[in-house]
PDB file of C-alpha atoms in Angstrom:
ATOM      1  CA  MET O  75     -54.878   3.368  49.565  1.00  0.00           C
ATOM      2  CA  ARG O  76     -55.035   2.510  45.685  1.00  0.00           C
ATOM      3  CA  PHE O  77     -54.054   5.623  45.342  1.00  0.00           C
ATOM      4  CA  LEU O  78     -52.074   6.208  47.689  1.00  0.00           C
ATOM      5  CA  LYS O  79     -49.267   3.203  46.171  1.00  0.00           C
ATOM      6  CA  ILE O  80     -49.423   5.280  43.220  1.00  0.00           C
ATOM      7  CA  PHE O  81     -48.366   8.453  44.861  1.00  0.00           C
ATOM      8  CA  PHE O  82     -45.662   6.720  46.548  1.00  0.00           C
ATOM      9  CA  LEU O  83     -44.140   5.152  43.616  1.00  0.00           C
ATOM     10  CA  LEU O  84     -44.539   8.614  42.134  1.00  0.00           C
ATOM     11  CA  ILE O  85     -42.778  10.616  44.580  1.00  0.00           C
ATOM     12  CA  VAL O  86     -39.841   7.759  44.730  1.00  0.00           C
ATOM     13  CA  PHE O  87     -39.918   7.554  40.551  1.00  0.00           C
ATOM     14  CA  PHE O  88     -39.447  11.271  40.710  1.00  0.00           C
ATOM     15  CA  LEU O  89     -36.525  11.406  43.295  1.00  0.00           C
ATOM     16  CA  LEU O  90     -34.588   8.801  41.989  1.00  0.00           C
ATOM     17  CA  LYS O  91     -34.991  10.704  38.243  1.00  0.00           C
ATOM     18  CA  ALA O  92     -33.619  13.746  40.187  1.00  0.00           C
ATOM     19  CA  ALA O  93     -30.817  11.805  41.361  1.00  0.00           C
ATOM     20  CA  CYS O  94     -29.559  10.235  38.128  1.00  0.00           C
ATOM     21  CA  ILE O  95     -29.883  13.510  36.286  1.00  0.00           C
ATOM     22  CA  HIS O  96     -27.124  15.123  38.757  1.00  0.00           C
ATOM     23  CA  SER O  97     -25.260  11.950  38.559  1.00  0.00           C
ATOM     24  CA  GLU O  98     -24.960  11.578  34.580  1.00  0.00           C
ATOM     25  CA  GLU O  99     -23.448  14.352  32.343  1.00  0.00           C
ATOM     26  CA  LEU O 100     -23.284  14.517  28.602  1.00  0.00           C
ATOM     27  CA  PRO O 101     -20.379  13.447  26.572  1.00  0.00           C
ATOM     28  CA  VAL O 102     -17.704  15.590  25.465  1.00  0.00           C
ATOM     29  CA  ILE O 103     -16.428  15.010  22.443  1.00  0.00           C
ATOM     30  CA  THR O 104     -12.274  16.062  22.704  1.00  0.00           C
ATOM     31  CA  VAL O 105     -10.948  14.716  19.309  1.00  0.00           C
ATOM     32  CA  GLY O 106     -11.146  17.290  16.573  1.00  0.00           C
ATOM     33  CA  PRO O 107     -10.770  16.218  12.993  1.00  0.00           C
ATOM     34  CA  GLU O 108      -7.669  17.721  12.451  1.00  0.00           C
ATOM     35  CA  ARG O 109      -5.562  14.792  14.274  1.00  0.00           C
ATOM     36  CA  TYR O 110      -6.897  12.289  11.710  1.00  0.00           C
ATOM     37  CA  GLY O 111      -6.099  14.252   8.756  1.00  0.00           C
ATOM     38  CA  LYS O 112      -2.518  13.073   6.886  1.00  0.00           C
ATOM     39  CA  ARG O 113       0.122  15.235   6.182  1.00  0.00           C
ATOM     40  CA  VAL O 114       0.363  15.808   2.323  1.00  0.00           C
ATOM     41  CA  VAL O 115       3.381  15.533   1.026  1.00  0.00           C
ATOM     42  CA  ASN O 116       4.091  16.365  -3.049  1.00  0.00           C
ATOM     43  CA  ILE O 117       6.817  14.238  -4.469  1.00  0.00           C
ATOM     44  CA  VAL O 118       8.528  16.051  -8.092  1.00  0.00           C
ATOM     45  CA  PRO O 119       9.745  13.325 -10.529  1.00  0.00           C
ATOM     46  CA  PHE O 120      12.927  12.920  -9.676  1.00  0.00           C
ATOM     47  CA  SER O 121      15.618  13.397 -13.052  1.00  0.00           C
ATOM     48  CA  GLY O 122      17.941  11.238 -14.445  1.00  0.00           C
ATOM     49  CA  GLU O 123      18.168   7.047 -15.045  1.00  0.00           C
ATOM     50  CA  LYS O 124      15.229   5.446 -13.251  1.00  0.00           C
ATOM     51  CA  GLY O 125      13.791   8.921 -11.465  1.00  0.00           C
ATOM     52  CA  ALA O 126       9.938   8.690 -12.343  1.00  0.00           C
ATOM     53  CA  GLU O 127      10.284   4.926 -11.430  1.00  0.00           C
ATOM     54  CA  VAL O 128      11.809   5.369  -7.848  1.00  0.00           C
ATOM     55  CA  SER O 129       9.395   8.806  -7.388  1.00  0.00           C
ATOM     56  CA  ASN O 130       6.584   6.454  -7.940  1.00  0.00           C
ATOM     57  CA  LEU O 131       7.958   3.588  -5.572  1.00  0.00           C
ATOM     58  CA  VAL O 132       8.773   6.521  -3.077  1.00  0.00           C
ATOM     59  CA  LYS O 133       5.017   7.577  -3.511  1.00  0.00           C
ATOM     60  CA  ARG O 134       3.693   4.244  -3.011  1.00  0.00           C
ATOM     61  CA  ALA O 135       5.611   3.717  -0.221  1.00  0.00           C
ATOM     62  CA  LEU O 136       4.957   6.560   1.817  1.00  0.00           C
ATOM     63  CA  ASN O 137       0.897   5.934   0.858  1.00  0.00           C
ATOM     64  CA  HIS O 138       0.801   2.808   2.513  1.00  0.00           C
ATOM     65  CA  HIS O 139       1.473   4.744   5.501  1.00  0.00           C
ATOM     66  CA  LEU O 140      -1.343   5.853   7.988  1.00  0.00           C
ATOM     67  CA  VAL O 141      -0.134   9.341   8.365  1.00  0.00           C
ATOM     68  CA  ILE O 142       1.414  10.739   5.291  1.00  0.00           C
ATOM     69  CA  LEU O 143      -0.526  11.504   2.028  1.00  0.00           C
ATOM     70  CA  ALA O 144       2.091  11.419  -0.902  1.00  0.00           C
ATOM     71  CA  LEU O 145       1.202  13.194  -4.636  1.00  0.00           C
ATOM     72  CA  GLU O 146       2.447  14.038  -7.459  1.00  0.00           C
ATOM     73  CA  SER O 147       3.613  17.152  -8.302  1.00  0.00           C
ATOM     74  CA  SER O 148       5.158  19.390 -11.255  1.00  0.00           C
ATOM     75  CA  SER O 149       6.621  22.067  -8.977  1.00  0.00           C
ATOM     76  CA  LEU O 150       7.229  23.474  -5.041  1.00  0.00           C
ATOM     77  CA  SER O 151       4.531  24.390  -3.448  1.00  0.00           C
ATOM     78  CA  SER O 152       3.846  26.752  -1.116  1.00  0.00           C
ATOM     79  CA  THR O 153       2.430  25.205   2.124  1.00  0.00           C
ATOM     80  CA  ASP O 154       2.792  21.227   2.145  1.00  0.00           C
ATOM     81  CA  PRO O 155       6.280  19.702   1.717  1.00  0.00           C
ATOM     82  CA  THR O 156       8.039  19.027  -1.707  1.00  0.00           C
ATOM     83  CA  LEU O 157      10.360  15.902  -2.468  1.00  0.00           C
ATOM     84  CA  THR O 158      13.107  16.883  -5.299  1.00  0.00           C
ATOM     85  CA  GLY O 159      16.193  15.298  -6.381  1.00  0.00           C
ATOM     86  CA  THR O 160      18.222  13.481  -8.713  1.00  0.00           C
ATOM     87  CA  ILE O 161      19.067   9.497  -9.454  1.00  0.00           C
ATOM     88  CA  SER O 162      22.577   8.829 -10.788  1.00  0.00           C
ATOM     89  CA  HIS O 163      23.559   4.556 -11.336  1.00  0.00           C
ATOM     90  CA  ARG O 164      27.460   3.974 -10.592  1.00  0.00           C
ATOM     91  CA  GLU O 165      29.167   1.167  -9.874  1.00  0.00           C
ATOM     92  CA  GLY O 166      25.870  -1.017  -9.308  1.00  0.00           C
ATOM     93  CA  ALA O 167      24.337   1.706  -7.207  1.00  0.00           C
ATOM     94  CA  TYR O 168      21.803   3.677  -7.515  1.00  0.00           C
ATOM     95  CA  LEU O 169      22.323   7.170  -5.955  1.00  0.00           C
ATOM     96  CA  PHE O 170      19.983   9.620  -4.239  1.00  0.00           C
ATOM     97  CA  ARG O 171      20.767  13.738  -4.367  1.00  0.00           C
ATOM     98  CA  GLY O 172      17.326  16.141  -3.296  1.00  0.00           C
ATOM     99  CA  GLU O 173      15.845  17.764  -0.572  1.00  0.00           C
ATOM    100  CA  LEU O 174      13.003  17.892   1.239  1.00  0.00           C
ATOM    101  CA  VAL O 175      11.476  21.201   1.363  1.00  0.00           C
ATOM    102  CA  GLU O 176       8.843  22.271   4.704  1.00  0.00           C
ATOM    103  CA  PRO O 177       7.497  25.713   3.923  1.00  0.00           C
ATOM    104  CA  ILE O 178       5.810  26.057   6.872  1.00  0.00           C
ATOM    105  CA  LEU O 179       8.268  25.554   9.520  1.00  0.00           C
ATOM    106  CA  GLY O 180      11.094  27.377   6.993  1.00  0.00           C
ATOM    107  CA  LYS O 181      13.085  23.607   6.718  1.00  0.00           C
ATOM    108  CA  ARG O 182      15.221  22.531   4.136  1.00  0.00           C
ATOM    109  CA  PHE O 183      16.400  18.566   4.359  1.00  0.00           C
ATOM    110  CA  ASN O 184      19.646  17.494   2.267  1.00  0.00           C
ATOM    111  CA  LEU O 185      18.788  13.747   1.521  1.00  0.00           C
ATOM    112  CA  LYS O 186      21.302  11.471   0.547  1.00  0.00           C
ATOM    113  CA  ALA O 187      20.644   7.496  -0.423  1.00  0.00           C
ATOM    114  CA  GLU O 188      22.596   5.065  -1.775  1.00  0.00           C
ATOM    115  CA  ALA O 189      20.856   1.551  -2.792  1.00  0.00           C
ATOM    116  CA  THR O 190      21.808  -1.301  -4.625  1.00  0.00           C
ATOM    117  CA  THR O 191      18.234  -1.648  -6.475  1.00  0.00           C
ATOM    118  CA  PRO O 192      15.605   0.973  -6.972  1.00  0.00           C
ATOM    119  CA  SER O 193      12.915   0.016  -4.798  1.00  0.00           C
ATOM    120  CA  LEU O 194      15.406  -0.636  -1.691  1.00  0.00           C
ATOM    121  CA  LEU O 195      15.987   3.198  -2.957  1.00  0.00           C
ATOM    122  CA  ALA O 196      12.730   4.061  -2.657  1.00  0.00           C
ATOM    123  CA  CYS O 197      12.113   2.399   0.465  1.00  0.00           C
ATOM    124  CA  ALA O 198      15.187   4.017   2.305  1.00  0.00           C
ATOM    125  CA  LEU O 199      14.001   7.743   1.184  1.00  0.00           C
ATOM    126  CA  ALA O 200      10.488   7.263   2.299  1.00  0.00           C
ATOM    127  CA  ASP O 201      11.263   5.998   5.938  1.00  0.00           C
ATOM    128  CA  LYS O 202      13.626   9.062   6.142  1.00  0.00           C
ATOM    129  CA  THR O 203      10.739  11.542   4.919  1.00  0.00           C
ATOM    130  CA  MET O 204       8.800  10.143   7.069  1.00  0.00           C
ATOM    131  CA  GLU O 205      10.939  10.592  10.055  1.00  0.00           C
ATOM    132  CA  LEU O 206      11.876  13.991   9.370  1.00  0.00           C
ATOM    133  CA  LEU O 207       8.376  15.169   8.598  1.00  0.00           C
ATOM    134  CA  THR O 208       6.816  12.659  11.260  1.00  0.00           C
ATOM    135  CA  ASN O 209       9.478  11.823  14.193  1.00  0.00           C
ATOM    136  CA  TYR O 210       7.988   8.021  13.742  1.00  0.00           C
ATOM    137  CA  GLN O 211      10.383   5.722  12.200  1.00  0.00           C
ATOM    138  CA  GLY O 212       9.462   4.604   8.884  1.00  0.00           C
ATOM    139  CA  ILE O 213       8.718   0.779   8.412  1.00  0.00           C
ATOM    140  CA  CYS O 214       9.588   0.283   4.708  1.00  0.00           C
ATOM    141  CA  LEU O 215      12.281  -2.315   4.957  1.00  0.00           C
ATOM    142  CA  SER O 216       9.773  -4.179   6.889  1.00  0.00           C
ATOM    143  CA  LYS O 217       8.485  -7.822   5.727  1.00  0.00           C
ATOM    144  CA  ILE O 218       4.870  -9.018   5.676  1.00  0.00           C
ATOM    145  CA  ALA O 219       4.284 -12.504   6.514  1.00  0.00           C
ATOM    146  CA  PHE O 220       0.168 -14.070   5.563  1.00  0.00           C
ATOM    147  CA  VAL O 221      -1.394 -17.380   4.857  1.00  0.00           C
ATOM    148  CA  ARG O 222      -3.222 -17.787   1.570  1.00  0.00           C
ATOM    149  CA  ARG O 223      -6.074 -20.610   2.070  1.00  0.00           C
ATOM    150  CA  THR O 224      -6.177 -22.420  -1.596  1.00  0.00           C
ATOM    151  CA  SER O 225      -8.462 -25.560  -2.027  1.00  0.00           C
ATOM    152  CA  ARG O 226      -5.380 -27.899  -2.208  1.00  0.00           C
ATOM    153  CA  GLY O 227      -3.854 -26.409   1.327  1.00  0.00           C
ATOM    154  CA  ASP O 228      -2.742 -23.351   2.821  1.00  0.00           C
ATOM    155  CA  GLU O 229       0.582 -20.949   1.313  1.00  0.00           C
ATOM    156  CA  LEU O 230       2.617 -19.531   3.787  1.00  0.00           C
ATOM    157  CA  ILE O 231       4.046 -15.996   1.969  1.00  0.00           C
ATOM    158  CA  VAL O 232       6.384 -13.581   2.348  1.00  0.00           C
ATOM    159  CA  ALA O 233       6.268 -10.130   1.306  1.00  0.00           C
ATOM    160  CA  ASP O 234       8.192  -6.773   1.414  1.00  0.00           C
ATOM    161  CA  PHE O 235       6.717  -3.311   2.125  1.00  0.00           C
ATOM    162  CA  LEU O 236       5.796  -1.897  -0.726  1.00  0.00           C
ATOM    163  CA  ARG O 237       3.954  -5.446  -1.989  1.00  0.00           C
ATOM    164  CA  GLN O 238       6.035  -6.370  -5.206  1.00  0.00           C
ATOM    165  CA  ASN O 239       8.316  -9.102  -3.949  1.00  0.00           C
ATOM    166  CA  PHE O 240       6.309 -12.343  -3.122  1.00  0.00           C
ATOM    167  CA  TYR O 241       7.761 -15.373  -2.390  1.00  0.00           C
ATOM    168  CA  ARG O 242       5.978 -19.219  -1.170  1.00  0.00           C
ATOM    169  CA  VAL O 243       8.267 -19.955   2.060  1.00  0.00           C
ATOM    170  CA  ARG O 244       5.705 -23.546   2.409  1.00  0.00           C
ATOM    171  CA  THR O 245       2.798 -24.861   1.608  1.00  0.00           C
ATOM    172  CA  ALA O 246       0.752 -27.037   4.102  1.00  0.00           C
ATOM    173  CA  GLU O 247      -2.552 -28.794   4.686  1.00  0.00           C
ATOM    174  CA  LEU O 248      -2.673 -26.163   7.736  1.00  0.00           C
ATOM    175  CA  ILE O 249      -0.563 -23.255   8.474  1.00  0.00           C
ATOM    176  CA  LEU O 250      -1.174 -20.812  11.905  1.00  0.00           C
ATOM    177  CA  PHE O 251       0.361 -17.472  13.259  1.00  0.00           C
ATOM    178  CA  PRO O 252       3.267 -17.038  10.780  1.00  0.00           C
ATOM    179  CA  LYS O 253       5.656 -14.106  12.929  1.00  0.00           C
ATOM    180  CA  ILE O 254       8.714 -12.636  11.521  1.00  0.00           C
ATOM    181  CA  SER O 255      11.302 -12.580  14.162  1.00  0.00           C
ATOM    182  CA  PRO O 256      12.577  -8.239  14.850  1.00  0.00           C
ATOM    183  CA  TYR O 257      15.407  -8.558  12.701  1.00  0.00           C
ATOM    184  CA  GLY O 258      13.573 -10.049   9.779  1.00  0.00           C
ATOM    185  CA  LYS O 259      16.065 -12.922   9.196  1.00  0.00           C
ATOM    186  CA  LYS O 260      13.692 -15.893  10.744  1.00  0.00           C
ATOM    187  CA  ILE O 261      10.043 -16.702  10.597  1.00  0.00           C
ATOM    188  CA  ALA O 262       7.889 -18.517  13.053  1.00  0.00           C
ATOM    189  CA  TYR O 263       4.586 -20.608  12.258  1.00  0.00           C
ATOM    190  CA  LEU O 264       2.549 -23.839  13.530  1.00  0.00           C
ATOM    191  CA  VAL O 265       1.814 -27.009  10.763  1.00  0.00           C
TER     192      VAL O 265
END
């Protein structure tokens, strides 16, 4: 009787095992490594007044995006997009004239930008480069709000995308959930 019970249990086990084998399939990996690769952009240092500073800021701004890797280059590349140009200062504004060369598609984009400060000019150039290469809108003109906890309490701090201009909005014992309005003019938080 004991052998009969073991025999029936083995038969049930093998039947269930066969049913489970047919219902399970091996997982298929559908994502290739190229989907997570960053788009490389070469930036030739800009000529003119504040050219080196603006080219470094553009490189920094593009590297803060997740889909672009900006590198400093001394000449045009045969495979990667290259940004070149000149900066001039006239009547309190910085002017950029240059081009973005996309050798794989065989396209040349003429770029013109104007701003009052080098950092705003770099943000405008980074946003335009991002939009031309990836069809996504750039976010360099965004502001970032965060809370820094210290031993004396919390500090609500707002910074620009390049992480250059930090300013303290408020200090309190406890600050929660900072959020900037869609137009960047107001900030909401709980105290």
